[in-house]
Each structure stands twice: as structure tokens, then as C-alpha cells.
mmCIF file of N, CA and C in Angstrom:
data_model
loop_
_atom_site.group_PDB
_atom_site.id
_atom_site.type_symbol
_atom_site.label_atom_id
_atom_site.label_comp_id
_atom_site.label_asym_id
_atom_site.label_seq_id
_atom_site.Cartn_x
_atom_site.Cartn_y
_atom_site.Cartn_z
ATOM 1 N N UNK A 13 -82.983 177.698 38.720
ATOM 2 C CA UNK A 13 -82.034 176.755 39.568
ATOM 3 C C UNK A 13 -82.517 175.417 39.392
ATOM 4 N N UNK A 14 -81.594 174.403 39.420
ATOM 5 C CA UNK A 14 -82.111 173.042 39.377
ATOM 6 C C UNK A 14 -82.537 172.495 40.496
ATOM 7 N N UNK A 15 -83.589 171.745 40.298
ATOM 8 C CA UNK A 15 -84.149 170.891 41.470
ATOM 9 C C UNK A 15 -83.185 169.636 42.041
ATOM 10 N N UNK A 16 -82.485 169.916 43.039
ATOM 11 C CA UNK A 16 -81.429 168.769 43.370
ATOM 12 C C UNK A 16 -82.130 167.597 43.642
ATOM 13 N N UNK A 17 -83.304 167.377 43.944
ATOM 14 C CA UNK A 17 -83.858 166.133 44.078
ATOM 15 C C UNK A 17 -84.418 165.284 42.765
ATOM 16 N N UNK A 18 -84.607 166.109 41.676
ATOM 17 C CA UNK A 18 -84.995 165.373 40.549
ATOM 18 C C UNK A 18 -83.778 165.425 39.360
ATOM 19 N N UNK A 19 -82.842 166.372 39.453
ATOM 20 C CA UNK A 19 -81.876 166.327 38.611
ATOM 21 C C UNK A 19 -80.434 165.768 39.012
ATOM 22 N N UNK A 20 -80.254 164.657 38.429
ATOM 23 C CA UNK A 20 -78.930 164.040 38.838
ATOM 24 C C UNK A 20 -77.786 164.770 38.515
ATOM 25 N N UNK A 21 -76.630 164.867 39.111
ATOM 26 C CA UNK A 21 -75.302 165.445 38.746
ATOM 27 C C UNK A 21 -74.977 164.880 37.348
ATOM 28 N N UNK A 22 -74.240 165.702 36.609
ATOM 29 C CA UNK A 22 -73.653 165.362 35.409
ATOM 30 C C UNK A 22 -72.551 164.339 35.556
ATOM 31 N N UNK A 23 -72.314 163.258 34.882
ATOM 32 C CA UNK A 23 -71.272 162.288 35.043
ATOM 33 C C UNK A 23 -69.962 163.011 35.204
ATOM 34 N N UNK A 24 -68.945 162.307 35.894
ATOM 35 C CA UNK A 24 -67.668 163.000 36.083
ATOM 36 C C UNK A 24 -66.984 162.647 34.779
ATOM 37 N N UNK A 25 -66.267 163.503 34.097
ATOM 38 C CA UNK A 25 -65.104 163.242 32.973
ATOM 39 C C UNK A 25 -64.051 162.644 33.616
ATOM 40 N N UNK A 26 -63.401 161.998 32.774
ATOM 41 C CA UNK A 26 -62.193 161.132 33.177
ATOM 42 C C UNK A 26 -61.220 162.200 33.846
ATOM 43 N N UNK A 27 -61.051 163.340 33.264
ATOM 44 C CA UNK A 27 -60.152 164.381 33.815
ATOM 45 C C UNK A 27 -60.622 164.597 35.270
ATOM 46 N N UNK A 28 -61.880 164.735 35.491
ATOM 47 C CA UNK A 28 -62.522 165.088 36.799
ATOM 48 C C UNK A 28 -62.396 163.948 37.705
ATOM 49 N N UNK A 29 -62.435 162.758 37.590
ATOM 50 C CA UNK A 29 -62.270 161.641 38.293
ATOM 51 C C UNK A 29 -60.839 161.362 38.556
ATOM 52 N N UNK A 30 -59.945 161.659 37.701
ATOM 53 C CA UNK A 30 -58.429 161.784 38.044
ATOM 54 C C UNK A 30 -58.157 162.982 39.035
ATOM 55 N N UNK A 31 -58.744 164.048 38.933
ATOM 56 C CA UNK A 31 -58.583 164.820 39.978
ATOM 57 C C UNK A 31 -59.014 164.474 41.186
ATOM 58 N N UNK A 32 -60.252 163.673 41.316
ATOM 59 C CA UNK A 32 -60.769 163.236 42.558
ATOM 60 C C UNK A 32 -59.719 162.051 43.378
ATOM 61 N N UNK A 33 -59.114 161.263 42.379
ATOM 62 C CA UNK A 33 -58.105 160.411 42.932
ATOM 63 C C UNK A 33 -56.836 160.700 43.011
ATOM 64 N N UNK A 34 -56.414 161.791 42.738
ATOM 65 C CA UNK A 34 -54.900 162.143 42.611
ATOM 66 C C UNK A 34 -54.362 162.133 43.974
ATOM 67 N N UNK A 35 -54.988 162.539 44.964
ATOM 68 C CA UNK A 35 -54.555 162.715 46.353
ATOM 69 C C UNK A 35 -54.687 161.333 47.186
ATOM 70 N N UNK A 36 -55.200 160.211 46.537
ATOM 71 C CA UNK A 36 -55.482 159.031 47.362
ATOM 72 C C UNK A 36 -54.299 158.104 47.046
ATOM 73 N N UNK A 37 -54.014 157.323 48.124
ATOM 74 C CA UNK A 37 -53.178 156.167 47.904
ATOM 75 C C UNK A 37 -53.893 154.935 47.556
ATOM 76 N N UNK A 38 -53.288 153.774 47.064
ATOM 77 C CA UNK A 38 -54.046 152.617 46.581
ATOM 78 C C UNK A 38 -55.084 151.943 47.633
ATOM 79 N N UNK A 39 -55.062 151.964 48.950
ATOM 80 C CA UNK A 39 -56.065 151.458 49.851
ATOM 81 C C UNK A 39 -57.178 152.543 49.704
ATOM 82 N N UNK A 40 -56.889 153.821 49.944
ATOM 83 C CA UNK A 40 -57.791 154.873 49.731
ATOM 84 C C UNK A 40 -58.797 154.746 48.571
ATOM 85 N N UNK A 41 -57.969 154.502 47.420
ATOM 86 C CA UNK A 41 -58.763 154.544 46.039
ATOM 87 C C UNK A 41 -59.736 153.381 46.041
ATOM 88 N N UNK A 42 -59.194 152.236 46.603
ATOM 89 C CA UNK A 42 -60.116 151.080 46.630
ATOM 90 C C UNK A 42 -61.394 151.260 47.471
ATOM 91 N N UNK A 43 -61.246 152.042 48.637
ATOM 92 C CA UNK A 43 -62.543 152.253 49.418
ATOM 93 C C UNK A 43 -63.294 153.349 48.681
ATOM 94 N N UNK A 44 -62.773 154.267 48.100
ATOM 95 C CA UNK A 44 -63.549 155.229 47.252
ATOM 96 C C UNK A 44 -64.392 154.612 46.068
ATOM 97 N N UNK A 45 -63.688 153.628 45.367
ATOM 98 C CA UNK A 45 -64.290 153.076 44.235
ATOM 99 C C UNK A 45 -65.230 151.750 44.524
ATOM 100 N N UNK A 46 -65.206 151.264 45.696
ATOM 101 C CA UNK A 46 -66.146 150.320 46.219
ATOM 102 C C UNK A 46 -67.566 150.671 46.208
ATOM 103 N N UNK A 47 -68.315 150.570 45.270
ATOM 104 C CA UNK A 47 -69.529 151.290 45.239
ATOM 105 C C UNK A 47 -70.755 150.450 45.623
ATOM 106 N N UNK A 48 -70.613 149.178 45.720
ATOM 107 C CA UNK A 48 -71.583 148.017 46.007
ATOM 108 C C UNK A 48 -71.550 147.703 47.614
ATOM 109 N N UNK A 49 -72.368 148.327 48.342
ATOM 110 C CA UNK A 49 -72.442 148.122 49.654
ATOM 111 C C UNK A 49 -71.507 149.003 50.570
ATOM 112 N N UNK A 50 -71.479 148.824 51.941
ATOM 113 C CA UNK A 50 -70.696 149.790 52.822
ATOM 114 C C UNK A 50 -69.238 149.478 52.768
ATOM 115 N N UNK A 51 -68.430 150.359 53.178
ATOM 116 C CA UNK A 51 -67.171 150.398 53.363
ATOM 117 C C UNK A 51 -66.692 150.739 54.766
ATOM 118 N N UNK A 52 -66.007 149.995 55.421
ATOM 119 C CA UNK A 52 -65.286 150.138 56.756
ATOM 120 C C UNK A 52 -63.849 150.719 56.761
ATOM 121 N N UNK A 53 -63.529 152.031 57.148
ATOM 122 C CA UNK A 53 -62.389 152.706 56.966
ATOM 123 C C UNK A 53 -61.585 152.728 58.444
ATOM 124 N N UNK A 54 -60.869 152.009 58.951
ATOM 125 C CA UNK A 54 -60.341 151.992 60.095
ATOM 126 C C UNK A 54 -58.850 152.497 59.834
ATOM 127 N N UNK A 55 -58.545 153.638 60.567
ATOM 128 C CA UNK A 55 -57.116 154.348 60.601
ATOM 129 C C UNK A 55 -56.909 155.360 61.569
ATOM 130 N N UNK A 56 -55.810 155.561 61.860
ATOM 131 C CA UNK A 56 -55.489 156.404 62.809
ATOM 132 C C UNK A 56 -55.822 157.984 62.514
ATOM 133 N N UNK A 57 -55.498 158.738 63.436
ATOM 134 C CA UNK A 57 -55.779 160.292 63.210
ATOM 135 C C UNK A 57 -54.715 160.806 61.959
ATOM 136 N N UNK A 58 -55.306 161.603 61.304
ATOM 137 C CA UNK A 58 -54.515 162.228 60.186
ATOM 138 C C UNK A 58 -54.152 161.354 58.898
ATOM 139 N N UNK A 59 -54.801 160.184 58.805
ATOM 140 C CA UNK A 59 -54.507 159.224 57.605
ATOM 141 C C UNK A 59 -55.234 159.584 56.529
ATOM 142 N N UNK A 60 -56.275 160.227 56.431
ATOM 143 C CA UNK A 60 -57.033 160.503 55.465
ATOM 144 C C UNK A 60 -58.269 159.941 55.423
ATOM 145 N N UNK A 61 -59.124 159.746 56.498
ATOM 146 C CA UNK A 61 -60.162 158.978 56.569
ATOM 147 C C UNK A 61 -61.347 160.121 55.964
ATOM 148 N N UNK A 62 -61.322 161.253 56.559
ATOM 149 C CA UNK A 62 -62.346 162.246 55.965
ATOM 150 C C UNK A 62 -62.214 162.590 54.313
ATOM 151 N N UNK A 63 -61.043 162.525 53.856
ATOM 152 C CA UNK A 63 -60.649 162.527 52.457
ATOM 153 C C UNK A 63 -61.186 161.499 51.828
ATOM 154 N N UNK A 64 -61.088 160.276 52.308
ATOM 155 C CA UNK A 64 -61.837 159.082 51.599
ATOM 156 C C UNK A 64 -63.395 159.113 51.685
ATOM 157 N N UNK A 65 -63.826 159.572 52.815
ATOM 158 C CA UNK A 65 -65.243 159.663 52.776
ATOM 159 C C UNK A 65 -65.854 160.616 51.938
ATOM 160 N N UNK A 66 -65.192 161.846 51.859
ATOM 161 C CA UNK A 66 -65.714 163.002 51.060
ATOM 162 C C UNK A 66 -65.491 162.527 49.500
ATOM 163 N N UNK A 67 -64.348 162.040 49.316
ATOM 164 C CA UNK A 67 -63.980 161.508 47.934
ATOM 165 C C UNK A 67 -65.055 160.691 47.554
ATOM 166 N N UNK A 68 -65.293 159.658 48.335
ATOM 167 C CA UNK A 68 -66.345 158.558 48.075
ATOM 168 C C UNK A 68 -67.686 159.233 47.668
ATOM 169 N N UNK A 69 -68.086 160.288 48.582
ATOM 170 C CA UNK A 69 -69.437 160.733 48.186
ATOM 171 C C UNK A 69 -69.580 161.613 46.895
ATOM 172 N N UNK A 70 -68.313 162.284 46.621
ATOM 173 C CA UNK A 70 -68.217 163.043 45.286
ATOM 174 C C UNK A 70 -68.261 162.019 44.161
ATOM 175 N N UNK A 71 -67.683 160.846 44.456
ATOM 176 C CA UNK A 71 -67.437 159.836 43.250
ATOM 177 C C UNK A 71 -68.978 159.165 42.981
ATOM 178 N N UNK A 72 -69.623 158.942 43.976
ATOM 179 C CA UNK A 72 -71.251 158.307 44.059
ATOM 180 C C UNK A 72 -71.975 159.405 43.260
ATOM 181 N N UNK A 73 -71.968 160.736 43.804
ATOM 182 C CA UNK A 73 -72.771 161.588 43.128
ATOM 183 C C UNK A 73 -72.311 161.809 41.606
ATOM 184 N N UNK A 74 -71.024 161.921 41.276
ATOM 185 C CA UNK A 74 -70.526 162.170 39.893
ATOM 186 C C UNK A 74 -70.891 161.090 38.963
ATOM 187 N N UNK A 75 -70.950 159.778 39.538
ATOM 188 C CA UNK A 75 -71.163 158.606 38.772
ATOM 189 C C UNK A 75 -72.565 158.253 38.478
ATOM 190 N N UNK A 76 -73.621 159.007 39.310
ATOM 191 C CA UNK A 76 -74.985 158.945 39.300
ATOM 192 C C UNK A 76 -75.426 157.881 40.092
ATOM 193 N N UNK A 77 -74.708 157.425 41.160
ATOM 194 C CA UNK A 77 -75.155 156.316 41.874
ATOM 195 C C UNK A 77 -76.252 156.749 42.985
ATOM 196 N N UNK A 78 -76.385 158.084 43.129
ATOM 197 C CA UNK A 78 -77.276 158.544 44.087
ATOM 198 C C UNK A 78 -77.603 160.056 43.919
ATOM 199 N N UNK A 79 -78.823 160.452 44.157
ATOM 200 C CA UNK A 79 -79.131 161.961 44.028
ATOM 201 C C UNK A 79 -78.605 162.618 45.255
ATOM 202 N N UNK A 80 -78.298 163.838 45.293
ATOM 203 C CA UNK A 80 -77.710 164.412 46.401
ATOM 204 C C UNK A 80 -78.786 164.462 47.676
ATOM 205 N N UNK A 81 -79.883 164.401 47.372
ATOM 206 C CA UNK A 81 -80.895 164.324 48.618
ATOM 207 C C UNK A 81 -81.106 162.855 49.187
ATOM 208 N N UNK A 82 -80.596 161.971 48.378
ATOM 209 C CA UNK A 82 -80.331 160.563 49.012
ATOM 210 C C UNK A 82 -79.184 160.242 49.646
ATOM 211 N N UNK A 83 -78.303 161.253 49.962
ATOM 212 C CA UNK A 83 -77.036 161.077 50.728
ATOM 213 C C UNK A 83 -77.146 161.387 52.081
ATOM 214 N N UNK A 84 -76.726 160.825 53.076
ATOM 215 C CA UNK A 84 -76.659 161.248 54.409
ATOM 216 C C UNK A 84 -75.279 161.079 54.900
ATOM 217 N N UNK A 85 -74.671 162.119 55.406
ATOM 218 C CA UNK A 85 -73.257 161.941 56.160
ATOM 219 C C UNK A 85 -73.253 162.622 57.377
ATOM 220 N N UNK A 86 -73.137 161.754 58.458
ATOM 221 C CA UNK A 86 -73.252 162.521 59.819
ATOM 222 C C UNK A 86 -71.762 162.636 60.429
ATOM 223 N N UNK A 87 -71.452 163.649 60.990
ATOM 224 C CA UNK A 87 -70.348 163.745 61.650
ATOM 225 C C UNK A 87 -70.517 164.117 63.225
ATOM 226 N N UNK A 88 -69.587 164.048 64.063
ATOM 227 C CA UNK A 88 -69.551 164.478 65.431
ATOM 228 C C UNK A 88 -69.553 165.810 65.846
ATOM 229 N N UNK A 89 -68.791 166.634 65.122
ATOM 230 C CA UNK A 89 -68.640 167.949 65.403
ATOM 231 C C UNK A 89 -68.919 168.848 64.136
ATOM 232 N N UNK A 90 -69.512 170.116 64.637
ATOM 233 C CA UNK A 90 -69.717 171.120 63.727
ATOM 234 C C UNK A 90 -68.510 171.582 62.833
ATOM 235 N N UNK A 91 -67.297 171.632 63.340
ATOM 236 C CA UNK A 91 -66.229 171.739 62.571
ATOM 237 C C UNK A 91 -65.920 170.688 61.564
ATOM 238 N N UNK A 92 -66.104 169.455 61.788
ATOM 239 C CA UNK A 92 -65.966 168.339 60.918
ATOM 240 C C UNK A 92 -67.015 168.432 59.944
ATOM 241 N N UNK A 93 -68.043 168.817 60.150
ATOM 242 C CA UNK A 93 -69.240 169.101 59.000
ATOM 243 C C UNK A 93 -69.002 170.064 58.252
ATOM 244 N N UNK A 94 -68.630 171.217 58.649
ATOM 245 C CA UNK A 94 -68.219 172.385 57.666
ATOM 246 C C UNK A 94 -66.886 172.038 56.851
ATOM 247 N N UNK A 95 -65.914 171.323 57.555
ATOM 248 C CA UNK A 95 -64.913 170.867 56.707
ATOM 249 C C UNK A 95 -65.268 169.852 55.504
ATOM 250 N N UNK A 96 -66.168 168.794 55.827
ATOM 251 C CA UNK A 96 -66.683 167.972 54.936
ATOM 252 C C UNK A 96 -67.450 168.706 53.749
ATOM 253 N N UNK A 97 -68.283 169.497 54.193
ATOM 254 C CA UNK A 97 -69.275 170.393 53.179
ATOM 255 C C UNK A 97 -68.163 171.128 52.304
ATOM 256 N N UNK A 98 -67.286 171.807 52.976
ATOM 257 C CA UNK A 98 -66.195 172.658 51.934
ATOM 258 C C UNK A 98 -65.418 171.722 51.124
ATOM 259 N N UNK A 99 -64.903 170.704 51.553
ATOM 260 C CA UNK A 99 -64.408 169.687 50.618
ATOM 261 C C UNK A 99 -65.274 169.149 49.545
ATOM 262 N N UNK A 100 -66.451 168.593 49.916
ATOM 263 C CA UNK A 100 -67.421 168.356 48.888
ATOM 264 C C UNK A 100 -67.803 169.382 47.984
ATOM 265 N N UNK A 101 -68.053 170.739 48.404
ATOM 266 C CA UNK A 101 -68.208 171.708 47.406
ATOM 267 C C UNK A 101 -67.037 171.945 46.396
ATOM 268 N N UNK A 102 -65.805 171.978 47.008
ATOM 269 C CA UNK A 102 -64.564 171.971 46.099
ATOM 270 C C UNK A 102 -64.600 170.993 45.113
ATOM 271 N N UNK A 103 -64.939 169.719 45.296
ATOM 272 C CA UNK A 103 -64.987 168.674 44.522
ATOM 273 C C UNK A 103 -65.979 168.749 43.440
ATOM 274 N N UNK A 104 -67.373 168.947 43.768
ATOM 275 C CA UNK A 104 -68.290 168.882 42.759
ATOM 276 C C UNK A 104 -69.321 170.070 42.880
ATOM 277 N N UNK A 105 -68.876 171.115 43.460
ATOM 278 C CA UNK A 105 -69.651 172.247 43.178
ATOM 279 C C UNK A 105 -71.053 172.268 43.976
ATOM 280 N N UNK A 106 -71.961 173.050 43.414
ATOM 281 C CA UNK A 106 -73.449 173.197 43.872
ATOM 282 C C UNK A 106 -74.246 171.938 44.011
ATOM 283 N N UNK A 107 -73.758 170.800 43.392
ATOM 284 C CA UNK A 107 -74.425 169.526 43.635
ATOM 285 C C UNK A 107 -74.412 169.295 44.922
ATOM 286 N N UNK A 108 -73.216 169.635 45.765
ATOM 287 C CA UNK A 108 -73.197 169.135 47.150
ATOM 288 C C UNK A 108 -74.099 169.865 48.132
ATOM 289 N N UNK A 109 -74.992 170.839 47.796
ATOM 290 C CA UNK A 109 -75.965 171.559 48.544
ATOM 291 C C UNK A 109 -77.182 170.644 48.895
ATOM 292 N N UNK A 110 -77.449 169.627 48.244
ATOM 293 C CA UNK A 110 -78.468 168.811 48.392
ATOM 294 C C UNK A 110 -78.295 167.605 49.240
ATOM 295 N N UNK A 111 -76.893 167.559 49.641
ATOM 296 C CA UNK A 111 -76.543 166.439 50.399
ATOM 297 C C UNK A 111 -77.001 166.526 51.839
ATOM 298 N N UNK A 112 -77.460 165.532 52.819
ATOM 299 C CA UNK A 112 -77.785 165.786 54.021
ATOM 300 C C UNK A 112 -76.355 165.594 54.808
ATOM 301 N N UNK A 113 -75.828 166.622 55.231
ATOM 302 C CA UNK A 113 -74.383 166.523 55.922
ATOM 303 C C UNK A 113 -74.427 167.372 56.969
ATOM 304 N N UNK A 114 -74.135 166.858 58.168
ATOM 305 C CA UNK A 114 -73.976 167.625 59.474
ATOM 306 C C UNK A 114 -73.977 166.552 60.767
ATOM 307 N N UNK A 115 -74.016 167.303 61.867
ATOM 308 C CA UNK A 115 -73.962 166.541 63.060
ATOM 309 C C UNK A 115 -75.270 165.750 63.311
ATOM 310 N N UNK A 116 -75.177 164.799 64.188
ATOM 311 C CA UNK A 116 -76.538 164.057 64.623
ATOM 312 C C UNK A 116 -77.495 165.081 65.053
ATOM 313 N N UNK A 117 -76.927 166.121 65.771
ATOM 314 C CA UNK A 117 -77.797 167.104 66.438
ATOM 315 C C UNK A 117 -78.556 168.122 65.173
ATOM 316 N N UNK A 118 -77.673 168.391 64.357
ATOM 317 C CA UNK A 118 -78.261 169.189 63.305
ATOM 318 C C UNK A 118 -78.939 168.609 62.334
ATOM 319 N N UNK A 119 -78.670 167.182 61.920
ATOM 320 C CA UNK A 119 -79.746 166.459 61.084
ATOM 321 C C UNK A 119 -81.126 166.299 61.568
ATOM 322 N N UNK A 120 -80.905 165.756 63.017
ATOM 323 C CA UNK A 120 -82.219 165.507 63.771
ATOM 324 C C UNK A 120 -82.978 166.863 63.812
ATOM 325 N N UNK A 121 -82.491 167.997 64.018
ATOM 326 C CA UNK A 121 -83.249 169.270 64.004
ATOM 327 C C UNK A 121 -83.770 169.369 62.859
ATOM 328 N N UNK A 122 -83.111 169.239 61.610
ATOM 329 C CA UNK A 122 -83.802 169.550 60.355
ATOM 330 C C UNK A 122 -84.874 168.594 59.995
ATOM 331 N N UNK A 123 -84.845 167.310 60.667
ATOM 332 C CA UNK A 123 -86.125 166.300 60.198
ATOM 333 C C UNK A 123 -87.104 166.889 61.012
ATOM 334 N N UNK A 124 -86.859 167.176 62.430
ATOM 335 C CA UNK A 124 -87.942 167.624 63.006
ATOM 336 C C UNK A 124 -88.633 168.948 62.444
ATOM 337 N N UNK A 125 -87.804 169.951 62.203
ATOM 338 C CA UNK A 125 -88.431 171.058 61.599
ATOM 339 C C UNK A 125 -89.330 170.704 60.346
ATOM 340 N N UNK A 126 -88.780 169.815 59.537
ATOM 341 C CA UNK A 126 -89.471 169.533 58.230
ATOM 342 C C UNK A 126 -90.720 168.806 58.575
ATOM 343 N N UNK A 127 -90.934 167.922 59.604
ATOM 344 C CA UNK A 127 -92.176 167.214 59.798
ATOM 345 C C UNK A 127 -92.857 167.703 61.019
ATOM 346 N N UNK A 128 -92.565 168.951 61.462
ATOM 347 C CA UNK A 128 -93.247 169.416 62.591
ATOM 348 C C UNK A 128 -94.857 169.794 62.070
ATOM 349 N N UNK A 129 -95.759 169.641 62.953
ATOM 350 C CA UNK A 129 -97.040 169.814 62.635
ATOM 351 C C UNK A 129 -97.669 171.068 63.115
#
């Protein structure tokens, strides 16, 4: 098994990137491709914010901008965390396992367990 903290994901193929971007509109694609610094996505319910965030995470990992263990994605609900994990798994497979993705409470509990004395 690969060590997710030391082995970067393989770069995405052009076909793979086309698959990532196929479901995005132009504004969403710009948000996904903006890799220098933070991006603020403001939109109403059902407009694709989760799709943009998940695709951006997949793009960052596929282009080797970050290792999976360097990525933190925080959601408000367990349902949203599961949905994001499933989408990320579908896009990039096992590489997604190393991403810190969950609710505030789940991530805090993980940190506390890891550093408990």
C-alpha cells in the first residue's frame, strides 16, 4: 500500500481533467482552476458549490499541488462530509483516503485522538 503522506498522486491525464471539468460551467471552472490562493464561492442552494469544492480538491491533488494529508475540507453535517468523500473517491479513487475531510467535530476528535497522551 502506498504511503499517502509521501507518495504524491499521479498527474491527471488530459482526458482525466476533461472528465473533471465536463459538468462545470465557465464560472465554476474558473474557481476550480484558480490554484494560487483562496477562492470564495458565493451561490444559492443547488447551484453546484459542493461540486466546485470537490472538483477543486481533485484538481489540486491530481496536479500535485498538495499531498492528500495536506488537504483539510470541513463541512457542517455528516451527510455533507459523506457526499464530498464519495464524490472525491469517484474522481480520484484511493488518493482521497488521505484527505482530512469531515465535520468540525469529527476533525477535532481525530486531532485529539492523534495527540492524546
